[in-house]
Coordinates of C-alpha atoms and ligand atoms in Angstrom, one line a residue:
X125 CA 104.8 98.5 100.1
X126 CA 104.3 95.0 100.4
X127 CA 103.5 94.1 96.8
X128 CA 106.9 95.9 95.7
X129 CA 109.2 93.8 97.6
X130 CA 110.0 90.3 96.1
X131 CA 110.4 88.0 98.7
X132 CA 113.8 86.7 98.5
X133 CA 113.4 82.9 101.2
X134 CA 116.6 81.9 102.8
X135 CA 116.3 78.2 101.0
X136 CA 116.1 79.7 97.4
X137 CA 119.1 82.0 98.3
X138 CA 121.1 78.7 99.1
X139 CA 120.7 77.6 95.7
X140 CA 118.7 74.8 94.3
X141 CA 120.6 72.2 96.5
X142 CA 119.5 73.6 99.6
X143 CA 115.7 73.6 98.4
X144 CA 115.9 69.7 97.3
X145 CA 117.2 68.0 100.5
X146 CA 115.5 64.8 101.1
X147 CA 113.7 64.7 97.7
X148 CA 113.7 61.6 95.3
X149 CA 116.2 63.1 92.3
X150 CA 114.0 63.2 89.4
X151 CA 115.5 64.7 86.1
X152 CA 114.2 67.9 86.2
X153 CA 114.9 67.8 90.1
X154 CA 118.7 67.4 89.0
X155 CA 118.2 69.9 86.6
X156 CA 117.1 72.5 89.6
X157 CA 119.9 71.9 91.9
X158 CA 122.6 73.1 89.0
X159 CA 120.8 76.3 88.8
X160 CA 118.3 78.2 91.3
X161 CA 115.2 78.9 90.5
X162 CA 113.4 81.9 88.4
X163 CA 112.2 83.9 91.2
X164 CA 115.7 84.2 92.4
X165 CA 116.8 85.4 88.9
X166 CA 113.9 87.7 88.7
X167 CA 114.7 89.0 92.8
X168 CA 118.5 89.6 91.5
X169 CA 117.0 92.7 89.7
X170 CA 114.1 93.6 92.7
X171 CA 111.2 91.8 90.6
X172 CA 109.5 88.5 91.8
X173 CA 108.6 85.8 89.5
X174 CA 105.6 83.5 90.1
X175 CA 102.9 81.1 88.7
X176 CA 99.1 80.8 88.8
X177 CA 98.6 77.1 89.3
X178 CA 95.7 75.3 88.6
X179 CA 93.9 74.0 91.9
X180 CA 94.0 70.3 90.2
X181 CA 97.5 70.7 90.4
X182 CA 97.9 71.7 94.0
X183 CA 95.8 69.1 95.2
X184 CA 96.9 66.1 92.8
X185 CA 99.8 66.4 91.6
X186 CA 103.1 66.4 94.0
X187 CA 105.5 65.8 91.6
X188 CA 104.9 69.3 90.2
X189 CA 104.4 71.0 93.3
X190 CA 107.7 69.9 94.6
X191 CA 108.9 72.5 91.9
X192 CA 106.9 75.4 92.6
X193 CA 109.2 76.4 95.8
X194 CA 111.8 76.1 93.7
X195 CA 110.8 78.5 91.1
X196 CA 108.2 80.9 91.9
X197 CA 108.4 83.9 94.6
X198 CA 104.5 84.5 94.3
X199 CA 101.9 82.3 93.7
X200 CA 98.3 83.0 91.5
X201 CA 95.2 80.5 91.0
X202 CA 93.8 80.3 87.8
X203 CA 90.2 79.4 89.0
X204 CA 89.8 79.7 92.8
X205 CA 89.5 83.5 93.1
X206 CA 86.5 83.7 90.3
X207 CA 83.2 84.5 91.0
X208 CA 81.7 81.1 90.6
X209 CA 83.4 78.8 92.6
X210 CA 83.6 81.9 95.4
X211 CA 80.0 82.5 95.5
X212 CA 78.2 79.2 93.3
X213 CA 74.8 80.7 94.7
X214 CA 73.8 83.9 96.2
X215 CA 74.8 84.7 99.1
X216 CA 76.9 81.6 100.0
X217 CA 80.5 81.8 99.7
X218 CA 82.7 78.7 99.4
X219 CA 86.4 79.6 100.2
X220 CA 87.6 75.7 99.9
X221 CA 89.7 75.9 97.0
X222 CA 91.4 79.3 97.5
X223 CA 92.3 78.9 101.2
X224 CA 93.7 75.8 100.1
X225 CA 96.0 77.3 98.0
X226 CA 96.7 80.1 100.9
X227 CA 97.4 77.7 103.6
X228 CA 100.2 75.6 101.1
X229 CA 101.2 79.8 100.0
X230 CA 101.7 80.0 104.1
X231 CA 104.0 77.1 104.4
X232 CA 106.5 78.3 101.6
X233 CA 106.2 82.0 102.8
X234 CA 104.5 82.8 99.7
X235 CA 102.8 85.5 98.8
X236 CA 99.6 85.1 97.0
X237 CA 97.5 87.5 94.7
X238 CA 93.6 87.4 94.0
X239 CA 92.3 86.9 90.6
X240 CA 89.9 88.1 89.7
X241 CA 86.4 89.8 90.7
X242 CA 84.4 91.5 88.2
X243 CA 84.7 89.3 84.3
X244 CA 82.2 88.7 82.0
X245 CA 83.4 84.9 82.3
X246 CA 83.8 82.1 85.3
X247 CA 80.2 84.0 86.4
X248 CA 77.7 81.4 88.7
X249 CA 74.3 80.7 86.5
X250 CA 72.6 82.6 89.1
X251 CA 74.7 85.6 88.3
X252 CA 74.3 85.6 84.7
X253 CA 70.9 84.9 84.6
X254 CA 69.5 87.3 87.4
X255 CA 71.8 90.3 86.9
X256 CA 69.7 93.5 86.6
X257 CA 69.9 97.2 86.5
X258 CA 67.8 97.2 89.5
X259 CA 70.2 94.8 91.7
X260 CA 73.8 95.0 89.6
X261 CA 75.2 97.3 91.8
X262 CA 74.0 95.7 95.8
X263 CA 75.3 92.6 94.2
X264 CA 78.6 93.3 93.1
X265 CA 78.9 95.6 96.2
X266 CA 78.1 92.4 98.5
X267 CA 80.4 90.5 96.4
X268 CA 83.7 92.3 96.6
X269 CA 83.4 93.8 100.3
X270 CA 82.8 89.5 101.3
X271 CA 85.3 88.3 99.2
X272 CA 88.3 91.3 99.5
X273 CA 87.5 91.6 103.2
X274 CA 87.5 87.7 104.2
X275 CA 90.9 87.9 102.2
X276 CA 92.0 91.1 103.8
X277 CA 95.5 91.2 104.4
X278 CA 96.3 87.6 103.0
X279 CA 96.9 88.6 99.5
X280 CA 99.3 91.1 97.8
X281 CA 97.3 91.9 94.9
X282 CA 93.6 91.8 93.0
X283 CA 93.2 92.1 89.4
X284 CA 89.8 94.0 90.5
X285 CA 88.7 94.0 86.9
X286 CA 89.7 91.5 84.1
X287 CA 89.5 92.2 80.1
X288 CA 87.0 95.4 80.3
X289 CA 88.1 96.3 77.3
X290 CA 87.4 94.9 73.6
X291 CA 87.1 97.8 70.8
X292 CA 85.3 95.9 68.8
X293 CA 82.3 96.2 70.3
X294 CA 81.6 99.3 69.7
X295 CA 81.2 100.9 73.4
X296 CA 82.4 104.2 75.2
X297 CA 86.3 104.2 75.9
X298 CA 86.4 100.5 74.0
X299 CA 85.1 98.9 76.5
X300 CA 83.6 94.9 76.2
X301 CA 80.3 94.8 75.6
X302 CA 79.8 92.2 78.5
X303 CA 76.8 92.0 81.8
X304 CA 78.3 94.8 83.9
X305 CA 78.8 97.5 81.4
X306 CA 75.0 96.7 80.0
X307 CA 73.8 96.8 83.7
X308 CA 75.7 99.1 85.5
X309 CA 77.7 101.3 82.0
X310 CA 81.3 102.4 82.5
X311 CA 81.1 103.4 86.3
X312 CA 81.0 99.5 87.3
X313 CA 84.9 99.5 86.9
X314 CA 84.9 103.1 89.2
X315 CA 82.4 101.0 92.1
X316 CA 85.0 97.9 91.8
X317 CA 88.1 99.8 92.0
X318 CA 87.0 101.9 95.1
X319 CA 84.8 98.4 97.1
X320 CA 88.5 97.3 96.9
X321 CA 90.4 100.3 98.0
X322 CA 88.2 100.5 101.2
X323 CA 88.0 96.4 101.7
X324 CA 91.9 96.0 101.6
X325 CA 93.8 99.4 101.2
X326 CA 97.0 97.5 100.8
X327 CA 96.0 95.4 98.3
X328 CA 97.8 96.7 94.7
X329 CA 94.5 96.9 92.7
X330 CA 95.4 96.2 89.1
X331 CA 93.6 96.7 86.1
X332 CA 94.1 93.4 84.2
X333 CA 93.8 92.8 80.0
X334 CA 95.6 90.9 77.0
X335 CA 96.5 92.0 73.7
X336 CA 99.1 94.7 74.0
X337 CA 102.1 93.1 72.5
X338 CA 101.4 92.0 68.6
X339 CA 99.0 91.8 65.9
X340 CA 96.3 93.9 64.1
X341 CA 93.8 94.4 67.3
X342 CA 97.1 95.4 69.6
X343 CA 96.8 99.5 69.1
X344 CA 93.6 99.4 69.4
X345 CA 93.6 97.7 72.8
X346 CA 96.7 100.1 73.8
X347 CA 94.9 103.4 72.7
X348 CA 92.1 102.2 74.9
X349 CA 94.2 100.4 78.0
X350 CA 95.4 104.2 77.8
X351 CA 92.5 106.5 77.1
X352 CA 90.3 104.6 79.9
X353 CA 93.4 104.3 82.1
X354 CA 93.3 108.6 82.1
X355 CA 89.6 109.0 82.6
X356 CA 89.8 106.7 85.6
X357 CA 92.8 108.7 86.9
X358 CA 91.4 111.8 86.4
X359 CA 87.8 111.1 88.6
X360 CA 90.1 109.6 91.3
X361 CA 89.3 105.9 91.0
X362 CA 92.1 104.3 92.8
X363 CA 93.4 101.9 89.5
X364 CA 97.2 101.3 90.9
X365 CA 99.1 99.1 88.3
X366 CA 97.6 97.4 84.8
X367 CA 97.7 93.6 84.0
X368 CA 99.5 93.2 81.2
X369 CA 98.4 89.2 80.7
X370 CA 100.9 88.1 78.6
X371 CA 99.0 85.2 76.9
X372 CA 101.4 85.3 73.7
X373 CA 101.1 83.8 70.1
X374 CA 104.2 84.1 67.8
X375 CA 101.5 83.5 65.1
X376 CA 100.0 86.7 65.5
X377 CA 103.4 88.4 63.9
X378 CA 106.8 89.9 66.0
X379 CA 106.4 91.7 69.5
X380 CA 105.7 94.9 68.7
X381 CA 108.7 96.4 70.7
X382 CA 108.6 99.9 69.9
X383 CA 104.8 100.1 70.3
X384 CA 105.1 98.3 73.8
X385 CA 107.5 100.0 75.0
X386 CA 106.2 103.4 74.5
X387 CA 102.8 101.9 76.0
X388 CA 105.1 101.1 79.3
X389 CA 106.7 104.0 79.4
X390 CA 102.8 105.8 79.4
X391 CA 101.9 103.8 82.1
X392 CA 104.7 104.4 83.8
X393 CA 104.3 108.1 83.2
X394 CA 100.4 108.2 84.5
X395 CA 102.5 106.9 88.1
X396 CA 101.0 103.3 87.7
X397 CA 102.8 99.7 88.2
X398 CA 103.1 97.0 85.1
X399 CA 102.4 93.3 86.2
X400 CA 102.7 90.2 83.8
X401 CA 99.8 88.4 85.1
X402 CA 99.3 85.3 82.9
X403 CA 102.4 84.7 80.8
X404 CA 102.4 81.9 78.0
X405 CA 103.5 81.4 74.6
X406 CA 101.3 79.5 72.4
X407 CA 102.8 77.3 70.0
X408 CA 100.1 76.8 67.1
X409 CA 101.9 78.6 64.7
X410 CA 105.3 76.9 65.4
X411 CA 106.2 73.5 64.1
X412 CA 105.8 70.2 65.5
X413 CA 109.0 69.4 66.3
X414 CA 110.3 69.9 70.1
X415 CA 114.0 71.5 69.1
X416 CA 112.1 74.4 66.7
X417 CA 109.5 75.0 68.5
X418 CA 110.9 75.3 72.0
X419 CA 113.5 77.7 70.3
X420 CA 110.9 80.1 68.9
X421 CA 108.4 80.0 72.2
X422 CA 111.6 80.9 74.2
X423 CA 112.8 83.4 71.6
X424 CA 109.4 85.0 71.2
X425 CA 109.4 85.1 75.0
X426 CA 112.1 86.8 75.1
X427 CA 111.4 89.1 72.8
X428 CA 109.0 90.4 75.3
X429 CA 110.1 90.5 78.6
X430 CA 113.2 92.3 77.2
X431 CA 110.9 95.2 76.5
X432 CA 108.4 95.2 79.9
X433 CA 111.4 94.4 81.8
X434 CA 112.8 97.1 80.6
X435 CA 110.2 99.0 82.1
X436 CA 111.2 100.3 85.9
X437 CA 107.3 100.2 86.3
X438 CA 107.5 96.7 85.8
X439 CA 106.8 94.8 89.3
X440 CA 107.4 91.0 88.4
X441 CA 106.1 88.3 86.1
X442 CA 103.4 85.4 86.9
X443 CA 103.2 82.5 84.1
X444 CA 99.8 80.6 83.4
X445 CA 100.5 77.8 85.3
X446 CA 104.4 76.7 85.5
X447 CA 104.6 73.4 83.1
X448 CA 103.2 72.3 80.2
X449 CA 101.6 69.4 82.0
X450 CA 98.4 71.0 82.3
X451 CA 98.0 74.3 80.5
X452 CA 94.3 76.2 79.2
X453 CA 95.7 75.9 75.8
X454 CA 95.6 72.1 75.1
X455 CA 91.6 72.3 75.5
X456 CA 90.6 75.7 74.4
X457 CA 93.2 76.5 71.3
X458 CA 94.6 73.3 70.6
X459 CA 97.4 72.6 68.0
X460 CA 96.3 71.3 64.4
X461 CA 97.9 68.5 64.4
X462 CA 96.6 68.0 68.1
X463 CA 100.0 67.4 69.7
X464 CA 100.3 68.6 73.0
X465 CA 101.2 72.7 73.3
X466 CA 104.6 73.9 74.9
X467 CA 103.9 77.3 76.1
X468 CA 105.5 77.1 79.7
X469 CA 109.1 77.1 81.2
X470 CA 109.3 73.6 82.5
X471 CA 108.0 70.5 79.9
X472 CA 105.7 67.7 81.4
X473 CA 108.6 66.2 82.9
X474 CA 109.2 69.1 85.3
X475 CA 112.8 69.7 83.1
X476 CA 113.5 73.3 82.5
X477 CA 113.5 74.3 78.9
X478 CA 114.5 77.2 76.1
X479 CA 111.6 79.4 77.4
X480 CA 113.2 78.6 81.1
X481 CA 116.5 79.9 80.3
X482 CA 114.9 82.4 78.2
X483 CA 113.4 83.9 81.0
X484 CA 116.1 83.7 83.4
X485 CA 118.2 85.6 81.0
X486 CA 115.9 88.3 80.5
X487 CA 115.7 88.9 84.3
X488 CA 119.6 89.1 84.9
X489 CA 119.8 91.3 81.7
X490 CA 117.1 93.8 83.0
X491 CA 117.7 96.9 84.8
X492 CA 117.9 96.9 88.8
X493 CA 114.2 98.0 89.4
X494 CA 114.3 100.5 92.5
Ligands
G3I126 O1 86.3 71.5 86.6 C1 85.6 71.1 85.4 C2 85.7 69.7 85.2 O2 85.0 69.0 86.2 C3 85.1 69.3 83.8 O3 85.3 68.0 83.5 C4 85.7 70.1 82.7 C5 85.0 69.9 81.3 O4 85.2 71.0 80.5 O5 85.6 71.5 83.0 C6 86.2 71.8 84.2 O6 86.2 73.2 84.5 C7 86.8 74.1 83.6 C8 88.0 74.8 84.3 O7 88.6 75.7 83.5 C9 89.0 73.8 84.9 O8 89.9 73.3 84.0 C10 85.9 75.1 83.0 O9 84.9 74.4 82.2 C11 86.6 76.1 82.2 O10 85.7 77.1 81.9 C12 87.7 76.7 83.0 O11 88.4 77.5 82.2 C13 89.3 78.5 82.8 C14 88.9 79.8 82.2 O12 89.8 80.8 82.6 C15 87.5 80.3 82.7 O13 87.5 80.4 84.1 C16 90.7 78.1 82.4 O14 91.1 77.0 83.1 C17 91.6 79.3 82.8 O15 92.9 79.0 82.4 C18 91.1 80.5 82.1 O16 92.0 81.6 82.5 C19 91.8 82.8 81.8 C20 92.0 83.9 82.8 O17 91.2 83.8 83.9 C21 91.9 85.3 82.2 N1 92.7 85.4 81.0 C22 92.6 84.4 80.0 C23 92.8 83.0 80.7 C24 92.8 81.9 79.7 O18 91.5 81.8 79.1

């Protein structure tokens, strides 16, 4: 049960005062003592709120990490669980950068979950360029019984298997056309789910994927999240709660509420748990200027989480990182007119903004999740 229960630390529960004795007061550090953080909001209704943060920012950057207790209940890394920096060669593992982010998770009473080991990206050379039929299987095998099992017990949840799925392509149950289906075909997600059952039963194993929430490719990606979600249910592969990233963009049209919430309620239905994994909003579409464009990220955002919040299968949320100061967007979907994006609760100043209070509103406005 241990991934169901958001962890509520005495400090957060004495408000943000409490949590900022003996620290410099910084604007946005003023900011956090009038009001206590997300993860408390989120814990009000039984969900935890977190942030995957970029290992440059745990080990540079103190400024922001004097936030993180503040806001976030649970703690992701956007790099350190991937196959390549876990195993850069074969055979040798290099657990530098996510015990690192364990031992600070330890200090704040944090718990921590694992993303992610089988993608068709953030793959070692080695791996890409010596995966066969012949040795697919031993590998990934050796991979996830090392890597779950040195982690056993030290992490709340795996996404076991990131973005299987991409229509497009053409392949049984819609799934991506990437190394493991061409080497090992649709049973590599069975083999991953169950290494990870039997390396760390307590683990919650999710099944972890964008594109649900808007736009022309979003039923598609539902109809399959779905269909594939069955078929893995009904052979007994041990899939306990989908992904939902969450990676946003108010340019690809309005949530599509109705449609999202009836793919909830499916999940819900098949007895599986709803995560947001990677939450951001992507302001490309959105104009330059801060007051607009804050408004419509945190309205778009809002838009959202109303709906999987609304969700009781809906565990908690984890954003992409926890301010702007260093998000995936600004070097691999940057803005036309190159200004830096906004697309996370607190701006590069560590001040909470519109998507901030956005957020905090949608958790007191959701239901009690029991
Ligand atoms: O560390 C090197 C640095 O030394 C070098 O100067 C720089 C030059 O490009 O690259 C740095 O590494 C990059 C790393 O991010 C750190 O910023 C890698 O090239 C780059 O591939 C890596 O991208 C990450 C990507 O996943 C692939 O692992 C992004 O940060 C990360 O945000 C992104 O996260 C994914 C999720 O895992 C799955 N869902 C989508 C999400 C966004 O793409």
């Amino acid at each position: 049960m241990r991934h169901f229960s958001p962890p509520i630390r005495r400090r957060a529960l004495l408000g943000g005062a409490g949590a900022l004795a003996g620290l410099a007061v910084a604007p946005g550090l003023a900011q956090a003592a009038a009001l206590p953080g997300l993860h408390v909001a989120a814990a009000a209704k039984g969900r935890f709120y977190g942030a995957a943060l970029h290992p440059d920012t745990l080990a540079h950057d103190p400024q922001a990490m004097a936030h993180v207790p503040i806001e976030c209940g649970m703690l992701g890394s956007q790099l350190a669980f991937k196959w390549a920096p876990l195993q850069p060669e074969p055979n040798r593992f290099d657990w530098k950068q996510a015990d690192q982010l364990l031992a600070y998770a330890r200090t704040q009473h944090m718990p921590v979950r694992g993303h992610t080991l089988v993608w068709y990206q953030a793959n070692p050379d080695w791996l890409v360029k010596g995966l066969t039929k012949a040795n697919a299987a031993r590998i990934l095998t050796q991979h996830i019984q090392t890597v779950v099992g040195h982690f056993r017990g030290q992490l709340v949840q795996w996404d076991v298997v990131n973005e299987a799925l991409w229509p497009a392509d053409g392949q049984p149950y819609g799934l991506r056309d990437s190394l493991w289906l061409r080497t090992l075909g649709p049973g590599y997600i069975d083999l991953a789910f169950h290494l990870c059952a039997a390396a760390d039963p307590s683990a919650l194993r999710c099944l972890n994927d964008y594109g649900f929430d808007a736009g022309r490719e979003a039923p598609r990606k539902r109809d399959a999240m779905l269909t594939l979600l069955s078929s893995l249910l009904s052979r007994g592969v041990p899939v306990q709660a989908v992904g939902m990233q969450g990676h946003l963009d108010p340019g690809a049209g309005p949530i599509d509420q109705k449609a999202l919430a009836a793919f909830c309620a499916a999940i819900a239905a098949m007895g599986l748990k709803i995560v947001i994994t990677e939450m951001d909003v992507r302001d490309n579409s959105l104009p330059a200027a801060i007051i607009p464009r804050d408004a419509g990220v945190a309205a778009y955002g809002r838009a959202y989480l109303d709906v999987v919040l609304e969700s009781q299968a809906t565990l908690g949320v984890l954003t992409w990182g926890l301010s702007d100061r260093l998000t995936w967007l600004d070097w691999q979907i940057p803005r036309a007119d190159h200004l830096p994006q906004r697309p996370l609760p607190l701006d590069t100043e560590m001040r909470r903004k519109p998507l901030w209070y956005a957020m905090r509103e949608a958790f007191l406005a959701a239901k009690m999740h029991i």
